[in-house]
Short mmCIF file of C-alpha atoms in Angstrom, two decimals:
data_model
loop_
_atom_site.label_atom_id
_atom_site.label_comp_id
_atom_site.label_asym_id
_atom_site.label_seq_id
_atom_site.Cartn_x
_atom_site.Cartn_y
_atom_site.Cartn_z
CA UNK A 704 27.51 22.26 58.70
CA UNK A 705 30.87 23.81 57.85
CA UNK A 706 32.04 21.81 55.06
CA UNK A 707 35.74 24.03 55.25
CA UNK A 708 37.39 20.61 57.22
CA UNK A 709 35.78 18.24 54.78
CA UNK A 710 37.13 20.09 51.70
CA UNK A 711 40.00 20.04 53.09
CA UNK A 712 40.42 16.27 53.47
CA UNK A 713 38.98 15.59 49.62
CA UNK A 714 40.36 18.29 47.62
CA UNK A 715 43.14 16.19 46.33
CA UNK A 716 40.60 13.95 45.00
CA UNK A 717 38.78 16.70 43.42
CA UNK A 718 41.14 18.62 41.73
CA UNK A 719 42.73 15.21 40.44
CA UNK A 720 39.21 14.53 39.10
CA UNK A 721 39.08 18.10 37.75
CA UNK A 722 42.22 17.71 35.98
CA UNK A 723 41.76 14.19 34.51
CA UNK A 724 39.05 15.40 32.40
CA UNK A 725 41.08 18.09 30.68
CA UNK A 726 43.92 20.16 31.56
CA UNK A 727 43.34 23.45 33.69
CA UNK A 728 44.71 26.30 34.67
CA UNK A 729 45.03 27.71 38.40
CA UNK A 730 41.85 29.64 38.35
CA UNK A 731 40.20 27.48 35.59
CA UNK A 732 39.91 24.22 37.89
CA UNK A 733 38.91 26.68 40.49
CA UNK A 734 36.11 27.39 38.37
CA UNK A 735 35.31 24.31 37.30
CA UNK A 736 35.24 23.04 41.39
CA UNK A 737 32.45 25.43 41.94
CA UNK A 738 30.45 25.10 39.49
CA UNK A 739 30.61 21.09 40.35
CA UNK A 740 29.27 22.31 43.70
CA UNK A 741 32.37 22.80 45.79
CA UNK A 742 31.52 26.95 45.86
CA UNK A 743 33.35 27.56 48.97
CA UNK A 744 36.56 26.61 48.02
CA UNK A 745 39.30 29.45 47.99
CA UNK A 746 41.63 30.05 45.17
CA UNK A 747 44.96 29.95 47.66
CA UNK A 748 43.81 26.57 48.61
CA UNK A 749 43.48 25.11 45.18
CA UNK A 750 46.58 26.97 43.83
CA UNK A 751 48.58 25.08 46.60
CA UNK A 752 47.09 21.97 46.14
CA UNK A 753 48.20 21.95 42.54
CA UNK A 754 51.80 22.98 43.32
CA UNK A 755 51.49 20.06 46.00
CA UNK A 756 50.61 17.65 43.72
CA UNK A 757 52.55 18.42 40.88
CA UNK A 758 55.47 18.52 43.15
CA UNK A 759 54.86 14.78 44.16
CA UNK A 760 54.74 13.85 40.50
CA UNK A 761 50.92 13.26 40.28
CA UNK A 762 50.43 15.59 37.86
CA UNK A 763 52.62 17.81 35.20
CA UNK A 764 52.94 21.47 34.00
CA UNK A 765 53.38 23.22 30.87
CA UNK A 766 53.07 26.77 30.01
CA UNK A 767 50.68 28.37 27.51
CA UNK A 768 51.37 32.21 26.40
CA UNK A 769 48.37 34.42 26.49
CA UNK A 770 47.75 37.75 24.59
CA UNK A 771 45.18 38.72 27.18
CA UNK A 772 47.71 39.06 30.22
CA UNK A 773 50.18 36.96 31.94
CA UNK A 774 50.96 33.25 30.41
CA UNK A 775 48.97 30.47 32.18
CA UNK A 776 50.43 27.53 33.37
CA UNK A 777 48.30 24.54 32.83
CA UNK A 778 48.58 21.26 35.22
CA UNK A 779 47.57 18.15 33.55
CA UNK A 780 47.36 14.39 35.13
CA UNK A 781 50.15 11.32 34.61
CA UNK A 782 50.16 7.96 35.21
CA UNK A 783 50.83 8.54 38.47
CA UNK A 784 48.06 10.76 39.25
CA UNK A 785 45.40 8.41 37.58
CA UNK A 786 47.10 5.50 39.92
CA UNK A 787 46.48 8.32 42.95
CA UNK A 788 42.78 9.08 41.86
CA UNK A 789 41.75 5.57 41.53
CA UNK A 790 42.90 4.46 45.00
CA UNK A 791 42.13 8.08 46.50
CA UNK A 792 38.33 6.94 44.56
CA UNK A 793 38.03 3.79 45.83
CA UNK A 794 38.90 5.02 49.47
CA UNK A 795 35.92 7.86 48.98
CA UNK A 796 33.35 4.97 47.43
CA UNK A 797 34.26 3.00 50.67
CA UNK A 798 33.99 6.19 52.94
CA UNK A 799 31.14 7.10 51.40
CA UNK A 800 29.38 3.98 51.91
CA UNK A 801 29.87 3.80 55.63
CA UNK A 802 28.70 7.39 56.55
CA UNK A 803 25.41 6.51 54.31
CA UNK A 804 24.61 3.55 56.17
CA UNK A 805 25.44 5.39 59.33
CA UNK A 806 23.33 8.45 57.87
CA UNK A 807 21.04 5.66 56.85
CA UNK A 808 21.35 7.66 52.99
CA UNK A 809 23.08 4.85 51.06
CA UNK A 810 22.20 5.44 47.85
CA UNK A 811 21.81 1.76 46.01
CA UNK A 812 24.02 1.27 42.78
#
C-alpha cells in the first residue's frame, strides 16, 4: 500500500507529537519521524508542515546559532498546540479503532 496519502492526512499529528517531546529543528524532527517508522516522509513536506503550524500559532520558533554552518531554527509546542494534539489524538484513537474493527486488528487496551 502507498502510505504517501495517509501521511499526508496525519503528519500534523506527528510532527506535533515529535515536537512535544522536545524541541526540533527542520531536519531534526525529520529524523526523528523516521526513525519512529514514518521513513518515507520527505523533508519539503515536513519543513512546510512546520511553517504551517507555527503560522497558525500551534507551535513557536526561536533561533539557535551554530558554529558548524547556518543557525537552526528550532520549533517548539504551546498551549495551543498541546490543545491541537490532544483533540487531533483523540480523533486518531477513534479512527483508529474503527478501521481495526473493520480490519478486524483492534488491538485491546
Amino acid at each position: 500500500m502507498d502510505t504517501t496519502q495517509l501521511l499526508k492526512g496525519v503528519l500534523d499529528l506527528a510532527v506535533l507529537a515529535v515536537v512535544s517531546d522536545e524541541d526540533g529543528y527542520g531536519y531534526d524532527v525529520v529524523r526523528r519521524l523516521r526513525a519512529a517508522g514514518i521513513e518515507e516522509v520527505g523533508d519539503a513536506s515536513v519543513y512546510g508542515t512546520l511553517r504551517r503550524l507555527y503560522s497558525s500559532g500551534a507551535l513557536t520558533s526561536y533561533v539557535v546559532p551554530s558554529d558548524e554552518g547556518p543557525h537552526r531554527k528550532y520549533y517548539g509546542i504551546n498551549a495551543q498546540g498541546r490543545a491541537v494534539l490532544e483533540a487531533q489524538r483523540k480523533d486518531w484513537q477513534e479512527f483508529a479503532g474503527a478501521m481495526g474493527r473493520l480490519l478486524k486488528t483492534e488491538v485491546v487496551r
